[in-house]
Structures are given as C-alpha cells and as structure tokens.
Tab-separated table of C-alpha atoms in Angstrom:
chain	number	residue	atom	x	y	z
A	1	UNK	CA	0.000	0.000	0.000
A	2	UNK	CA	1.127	3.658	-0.693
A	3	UNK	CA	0.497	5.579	2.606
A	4	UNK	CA	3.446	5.401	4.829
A	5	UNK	CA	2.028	6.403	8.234
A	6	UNK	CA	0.925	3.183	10.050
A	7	UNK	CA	-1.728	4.209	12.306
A	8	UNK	CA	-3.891	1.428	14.154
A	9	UNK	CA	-6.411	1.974	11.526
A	10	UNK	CA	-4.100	1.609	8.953
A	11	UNK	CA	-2.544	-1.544	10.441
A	12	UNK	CA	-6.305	-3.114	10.691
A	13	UNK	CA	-6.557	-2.261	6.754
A	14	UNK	CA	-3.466	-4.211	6.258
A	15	UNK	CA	-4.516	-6.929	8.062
A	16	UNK	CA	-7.561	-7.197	6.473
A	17	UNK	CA	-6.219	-6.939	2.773
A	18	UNK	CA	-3.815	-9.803	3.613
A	19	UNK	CA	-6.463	-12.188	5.040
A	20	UNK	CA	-8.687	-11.426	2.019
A	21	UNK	CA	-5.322	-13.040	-0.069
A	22	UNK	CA	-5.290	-15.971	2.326
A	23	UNK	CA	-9.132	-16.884	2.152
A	24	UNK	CA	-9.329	-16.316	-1.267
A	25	UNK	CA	-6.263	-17.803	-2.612
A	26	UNK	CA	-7.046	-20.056	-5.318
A	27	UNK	CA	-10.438	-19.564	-5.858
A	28	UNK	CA	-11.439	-19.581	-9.639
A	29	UNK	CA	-15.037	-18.550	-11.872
A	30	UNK	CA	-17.229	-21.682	-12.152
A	31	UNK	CA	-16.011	-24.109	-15.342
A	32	UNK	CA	-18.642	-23.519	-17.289
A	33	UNK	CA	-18.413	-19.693	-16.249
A	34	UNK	CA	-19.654	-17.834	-19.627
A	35	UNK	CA	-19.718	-14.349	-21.441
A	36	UNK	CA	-20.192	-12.605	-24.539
A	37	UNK	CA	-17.116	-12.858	-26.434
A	38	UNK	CA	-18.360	-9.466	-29.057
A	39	UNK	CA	-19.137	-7.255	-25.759
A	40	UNK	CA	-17.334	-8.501	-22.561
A	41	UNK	CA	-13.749	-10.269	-24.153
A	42	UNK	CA	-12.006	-12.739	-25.280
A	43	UNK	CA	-11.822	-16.593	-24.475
A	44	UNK	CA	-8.435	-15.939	-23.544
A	45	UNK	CA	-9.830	-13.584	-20.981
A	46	UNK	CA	-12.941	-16.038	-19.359
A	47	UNK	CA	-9.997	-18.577	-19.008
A	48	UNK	CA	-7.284	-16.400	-16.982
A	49	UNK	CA	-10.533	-15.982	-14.263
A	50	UNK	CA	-10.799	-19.498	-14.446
A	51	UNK	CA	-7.052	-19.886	-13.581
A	52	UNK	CA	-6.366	-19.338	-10.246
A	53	UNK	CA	-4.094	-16.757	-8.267
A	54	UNK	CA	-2.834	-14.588	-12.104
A	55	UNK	CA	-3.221	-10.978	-11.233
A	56	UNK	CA	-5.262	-9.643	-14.155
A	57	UNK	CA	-4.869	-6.265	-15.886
A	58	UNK	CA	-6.732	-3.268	-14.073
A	59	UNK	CA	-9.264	-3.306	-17.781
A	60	UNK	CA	-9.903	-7.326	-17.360
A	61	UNK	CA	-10.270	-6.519	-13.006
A	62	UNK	CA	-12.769	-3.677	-14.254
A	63	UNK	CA	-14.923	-5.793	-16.857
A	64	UNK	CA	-15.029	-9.462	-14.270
A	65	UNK	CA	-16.413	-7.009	-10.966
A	66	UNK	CA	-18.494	-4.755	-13.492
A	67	UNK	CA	-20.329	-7.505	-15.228
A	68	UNK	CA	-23.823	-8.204	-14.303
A	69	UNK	CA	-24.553	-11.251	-16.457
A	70	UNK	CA	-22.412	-13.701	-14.703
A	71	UNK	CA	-23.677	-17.144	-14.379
A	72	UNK	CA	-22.180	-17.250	-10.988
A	73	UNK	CA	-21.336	-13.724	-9.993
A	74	UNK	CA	-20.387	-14.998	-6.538
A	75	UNK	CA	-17.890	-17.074	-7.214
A	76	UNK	CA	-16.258	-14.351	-9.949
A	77	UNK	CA	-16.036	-12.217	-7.215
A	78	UNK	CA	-14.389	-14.788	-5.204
A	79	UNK	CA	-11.350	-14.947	-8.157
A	80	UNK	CA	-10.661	-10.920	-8.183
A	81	UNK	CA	-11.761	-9.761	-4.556
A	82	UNK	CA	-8.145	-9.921	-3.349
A	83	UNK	CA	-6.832	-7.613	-6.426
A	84	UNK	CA	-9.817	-5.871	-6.570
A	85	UNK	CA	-9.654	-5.047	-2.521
A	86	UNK	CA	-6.307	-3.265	-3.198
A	87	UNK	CA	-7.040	-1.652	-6.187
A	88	UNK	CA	-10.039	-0.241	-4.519
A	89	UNK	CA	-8.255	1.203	-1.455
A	90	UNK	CA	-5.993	2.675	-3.892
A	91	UNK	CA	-7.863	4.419	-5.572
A	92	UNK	CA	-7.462	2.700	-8.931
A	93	UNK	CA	-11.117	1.564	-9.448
A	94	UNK	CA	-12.734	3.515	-12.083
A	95	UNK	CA	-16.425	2.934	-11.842
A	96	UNK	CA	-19.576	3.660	-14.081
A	97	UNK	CA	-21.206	6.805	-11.718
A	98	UNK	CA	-19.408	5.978	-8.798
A	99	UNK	CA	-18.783	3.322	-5.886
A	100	UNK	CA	-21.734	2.407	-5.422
A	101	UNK	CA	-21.680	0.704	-8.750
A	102	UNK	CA	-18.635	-1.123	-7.146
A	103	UNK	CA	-20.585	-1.989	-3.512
A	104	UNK	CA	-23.149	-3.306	-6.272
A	105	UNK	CA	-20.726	-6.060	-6.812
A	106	UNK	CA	-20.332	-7.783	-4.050
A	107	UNK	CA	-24.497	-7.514	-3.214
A	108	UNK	CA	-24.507	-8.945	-6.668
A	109	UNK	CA	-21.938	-11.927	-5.149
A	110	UNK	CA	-24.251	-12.448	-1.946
A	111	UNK	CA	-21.377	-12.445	-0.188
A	112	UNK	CA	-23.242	-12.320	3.279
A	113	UNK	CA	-24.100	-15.823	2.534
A	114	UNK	CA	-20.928	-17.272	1.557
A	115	UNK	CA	-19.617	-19.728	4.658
A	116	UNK	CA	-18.474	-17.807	7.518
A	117	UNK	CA	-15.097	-17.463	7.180
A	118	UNK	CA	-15.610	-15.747	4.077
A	119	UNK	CA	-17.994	-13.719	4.559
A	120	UNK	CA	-16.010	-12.379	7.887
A	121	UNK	CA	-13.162	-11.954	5.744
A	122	UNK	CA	-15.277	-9.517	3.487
A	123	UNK	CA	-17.136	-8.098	6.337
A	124	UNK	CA	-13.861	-7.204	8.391
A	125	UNK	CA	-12.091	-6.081	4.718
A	126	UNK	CA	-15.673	-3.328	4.696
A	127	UNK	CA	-15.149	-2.386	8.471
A	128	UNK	CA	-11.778	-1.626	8.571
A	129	UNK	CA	-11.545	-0.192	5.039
A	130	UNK	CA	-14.109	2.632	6.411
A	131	UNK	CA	-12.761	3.400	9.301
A	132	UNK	CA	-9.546	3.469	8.078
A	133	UNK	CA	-11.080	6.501	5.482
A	134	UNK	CA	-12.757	8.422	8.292
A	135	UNK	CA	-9.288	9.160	10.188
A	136	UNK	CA	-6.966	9.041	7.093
A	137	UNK	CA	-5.848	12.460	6.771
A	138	UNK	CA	-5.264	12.212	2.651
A	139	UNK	CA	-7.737	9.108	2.215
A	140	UNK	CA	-7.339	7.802	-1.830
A	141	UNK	CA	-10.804	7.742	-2.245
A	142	UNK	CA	-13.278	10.254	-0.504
A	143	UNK	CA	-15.359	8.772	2.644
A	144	UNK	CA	-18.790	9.734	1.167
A	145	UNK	CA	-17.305	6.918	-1.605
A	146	UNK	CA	-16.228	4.651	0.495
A	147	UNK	CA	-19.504	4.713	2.635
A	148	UNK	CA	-21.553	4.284	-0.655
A	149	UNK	CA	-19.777	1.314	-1.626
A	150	UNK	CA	-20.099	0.177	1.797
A	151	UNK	CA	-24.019	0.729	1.780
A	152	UNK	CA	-24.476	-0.623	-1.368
A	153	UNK	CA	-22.549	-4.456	-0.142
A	154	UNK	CA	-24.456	-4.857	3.007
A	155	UNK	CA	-28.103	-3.275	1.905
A	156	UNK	CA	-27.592	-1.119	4.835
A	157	UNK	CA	-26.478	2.427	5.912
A	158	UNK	CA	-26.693	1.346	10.033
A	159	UNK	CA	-23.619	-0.094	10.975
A	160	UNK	CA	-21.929	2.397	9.006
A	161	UNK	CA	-23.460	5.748	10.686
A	162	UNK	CA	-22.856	3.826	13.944
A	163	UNK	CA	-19.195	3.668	13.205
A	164	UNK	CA	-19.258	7.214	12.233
A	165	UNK	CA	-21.072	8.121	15.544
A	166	UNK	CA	-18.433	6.548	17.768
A	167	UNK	CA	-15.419	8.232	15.627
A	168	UNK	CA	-15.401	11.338	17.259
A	169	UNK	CA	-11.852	12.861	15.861
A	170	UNK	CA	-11.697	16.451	13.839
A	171	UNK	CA	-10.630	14.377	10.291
A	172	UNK	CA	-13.724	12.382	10.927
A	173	UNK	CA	-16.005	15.644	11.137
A	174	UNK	CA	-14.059	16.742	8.316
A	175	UNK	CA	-15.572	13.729	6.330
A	176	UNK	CA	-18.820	14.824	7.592
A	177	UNK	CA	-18.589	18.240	5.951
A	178	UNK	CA	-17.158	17.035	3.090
A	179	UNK	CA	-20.121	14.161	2.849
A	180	UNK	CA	-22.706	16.705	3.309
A	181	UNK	CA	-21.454	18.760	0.807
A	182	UNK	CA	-21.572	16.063	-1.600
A	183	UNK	CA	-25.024	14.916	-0.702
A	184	UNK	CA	-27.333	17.779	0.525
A	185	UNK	CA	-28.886	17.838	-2.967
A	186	UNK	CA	-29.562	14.640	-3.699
A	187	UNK	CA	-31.132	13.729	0.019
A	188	UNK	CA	-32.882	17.028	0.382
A	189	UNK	CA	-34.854	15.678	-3.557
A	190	UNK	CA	-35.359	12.176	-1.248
A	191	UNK	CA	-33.087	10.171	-3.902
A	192	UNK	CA	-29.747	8.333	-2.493
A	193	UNK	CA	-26.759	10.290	-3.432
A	194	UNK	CA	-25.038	7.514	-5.340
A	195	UNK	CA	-25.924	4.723	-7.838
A	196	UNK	CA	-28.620	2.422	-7.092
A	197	UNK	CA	-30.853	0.538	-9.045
A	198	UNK	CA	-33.567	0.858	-6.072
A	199	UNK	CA	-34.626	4.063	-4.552
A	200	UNK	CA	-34.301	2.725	-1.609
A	201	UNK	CA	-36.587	4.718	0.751
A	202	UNK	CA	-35.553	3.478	4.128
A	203	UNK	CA	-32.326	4.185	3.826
A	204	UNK	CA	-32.717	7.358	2.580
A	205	UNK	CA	-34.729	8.327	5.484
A	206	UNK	CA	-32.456	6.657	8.118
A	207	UNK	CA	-29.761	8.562	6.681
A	208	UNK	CA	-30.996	12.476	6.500
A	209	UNK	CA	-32.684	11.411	9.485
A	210	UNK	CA	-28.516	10.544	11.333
A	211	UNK	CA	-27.580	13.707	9.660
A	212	UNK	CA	-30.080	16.247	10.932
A	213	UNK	CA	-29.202	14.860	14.662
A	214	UNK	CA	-25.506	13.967	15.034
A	215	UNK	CA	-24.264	16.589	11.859
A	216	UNK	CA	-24.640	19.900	13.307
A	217	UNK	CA	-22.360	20.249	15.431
A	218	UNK	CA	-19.946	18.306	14.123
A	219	UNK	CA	-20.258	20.646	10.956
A	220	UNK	CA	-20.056	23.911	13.280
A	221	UNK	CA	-16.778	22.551	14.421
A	222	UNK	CA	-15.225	22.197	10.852
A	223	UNK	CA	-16.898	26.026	10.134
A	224	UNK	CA	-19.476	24.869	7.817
A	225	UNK	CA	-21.802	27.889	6.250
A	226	UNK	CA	-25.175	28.732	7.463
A	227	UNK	CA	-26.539	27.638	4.334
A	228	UNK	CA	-25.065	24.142	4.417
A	229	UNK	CA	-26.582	23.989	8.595
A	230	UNK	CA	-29.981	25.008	7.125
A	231	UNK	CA	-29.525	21.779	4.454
A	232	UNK	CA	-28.678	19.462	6.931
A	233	UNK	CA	-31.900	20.877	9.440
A	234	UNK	CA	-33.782	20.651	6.455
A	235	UNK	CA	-33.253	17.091	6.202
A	236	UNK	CA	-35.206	16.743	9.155
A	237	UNK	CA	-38.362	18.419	7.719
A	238	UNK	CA	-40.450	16.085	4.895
A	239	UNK	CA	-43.236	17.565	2.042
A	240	UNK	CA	-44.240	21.243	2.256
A	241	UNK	CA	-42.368	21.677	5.658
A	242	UNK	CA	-39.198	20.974	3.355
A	243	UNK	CA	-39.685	23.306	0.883
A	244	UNK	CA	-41.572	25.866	2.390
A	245	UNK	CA	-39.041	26.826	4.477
A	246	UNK	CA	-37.813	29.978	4.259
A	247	UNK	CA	-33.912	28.424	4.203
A	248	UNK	CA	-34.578	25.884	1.036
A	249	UNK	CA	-32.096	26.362	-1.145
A	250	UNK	CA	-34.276	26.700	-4.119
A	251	UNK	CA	-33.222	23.369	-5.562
A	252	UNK	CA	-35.174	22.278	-8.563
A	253	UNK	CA	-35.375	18.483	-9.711
C-alpha cells in the first residue's frame, strides 16, 4: 500500500487486505463460467478468471467485478476480490457513476451468505476499510465513496453511521462536511446520493434522518456555512415543511 504512516487503523486495513489473499487464494469462476465474447472479451480472458491466483490487468479486473450477467457472480467475485480489494483502497477503481456501482458487486456476489469465514473476511475487509477513510488524513478515495460502496454491499447504511457516531476525531467531522457537501442535494430531492438501481426509501430516510441529529455540530466545528446547517436541518423536515421553508435552497429536480 502507498500511505506510509501506520496508524492502528491503517494496520487493521493491512490486516484485512492480507487475510482477504489468504481466504481467497485459489479460488477460480465456475467451469462452465460464460460471457459474450463481441461485448465482454475474449476466451483468452474467461480462461485467466478461471485460472487461479494470475493478477489480471486493471481493464480485465474492471470488466469481471463490473459484469452483471455472470452465471455465478459470486464465485467471480471470489477470483478478483483480493486484487480488486487493493485496487479499490488505492484508488485505482474507475467505476460507471461511482462506488456504489462497485458496492453493487459484491451484493450482486451475496457475499453475506458465503460460509463464515468468508464472509467475515469480506465483512472485516468493509469495516476496517471505512474506518480506516474516516481518520486518514489524505484518504485515496473520498469517505462519502467509500460509505456508498459500503451501503451498497451490506443493503444497509446502520452499521456504518454507527461507526461514524463513535469516531469522534476532527478528520472524521471533516468527512462529515465534506459528505454533506456532496449529498445535501440529492437527500434534500429524497433520492440516495449515489448509484442504485432501487430508490431505496428506508435508507434514505435513516440517513438524513442521522444527519439532521448527530451533523450539526460536528459541521459547526469544521466552520461549515449557514446555508449548508440550514440543508442538513432541512433534512429533518419532509413535504411542504421541506420546501416551504424559508432556508430551502431553491433546488429544482
């Protein structure tokens, strides 16, 4: 990995990268794993995620996670989660809109139902992976990103405000801001502010529901605007009390 300071969140990142190598470690697509050779690649690409433990180029990494045709997606996953892990926390996934296309993955893989050991594996690999970006003072992908993908994999936002809650540091209200910033708009029109195929309205109300209690001050501590405190208070208002107010930002959808 590329940062050099070793913090204990840092260390638990490690940690969980290199168990994801161990559990994984010669895991392979299905034999009579399948794709369209005009649109997805080559024969010579299906069989290199058939062969086991051959780091793949980051354009063959980005077409095996993206794909949602798989015949078993699951155990595709299985072949490129270690390389795909790193290349993740590196900041060298590119997705389609953003990481929630990539948390879309591994719902795709049910990975909450592989046996236990995996599925701790991937679970601790999520955990420590956002944690690690709430403290991280030059994180290589935003928080907000790293929570999406991390929403999108479990079907929940819960554990992940939770963590958020207990991480009371000044980089981890800094992530708040910067969050907030990114979502406001997005929440405040009731749509999740990342890719989804569901509108998923539960979680979109748990969320602006966390972030009209617990952001405020956190956000006055980082100096955020009176207009961006209004947002986030906003959030806590539904229909005509919304946009009535005389604070709405005058966002049109």
């Amino acid at each position: 990995m590329t940062h050099s300071r070793r913090t204990p969140s840092r260390l638990r990142l490690e940690a969980a990268l290199h168990d994801l190598s161990v559990v994984f470690r010669g895991m392979t697509a299905v034999p009579d794993e399948n794709n369209c050779e005009c649109h997805w690649g080559s024969a010579e690409d299906l069989a290199l995620l058939k062969t086991p433990d051959v780091e793949l180029d980051p354009d063959l990494l980005r077409r095996a996670w993206q794909a949602t045709d798989w015949r078993d997606h699951g155990a595709v996953l299985r072949r490129v989660l270690p390389q795909f892990a790193t290349a993740l926390v590196e900041g060298e996934v590119d997705p389609l809109f953003d990481m929630g296309d990539a948390g879309q993955s591994f719902e795709r893989g049910r990975w909450q139902g592989w046996p236990a050991g995996q599925a701790g594996s991937v679970r601790e690999f999520l955990h420590a992976w956002w944690a690690d970006s709430l403290v991280t003072p030059d994180p290589a992908v935003p928080a907000y990103e790293v929570f999406a993908l991390c929403a999108e994999a479990s079907g929940t936002v819960a554990p992940w405000l939770s963590v958020w809650e207990r991480t009371t540091h000044p980089t981890a209200d800094r992530r708040l801001a910067e969050a907030v910033k990114q979502w406001e708009y997005d929440l405040l029109g009731d749509e999740l502010p990342w890719f989804a195929w569901e509108n998923d309205e539960k979680r979109i109300g748990e969320l602006s529901t966390w972030l009209a209690v617990h952001a405020p001050a956190r956000l006055r501590s980082q100096g955020a605007s009176e207009e961006l405190l209004h947002c986030v208070r906003l959030l806590g208002l539904s229909g005509s009390a919304r946009w009535e107010d005389p604070h709405w930002p005058g966002h049109t959808y």
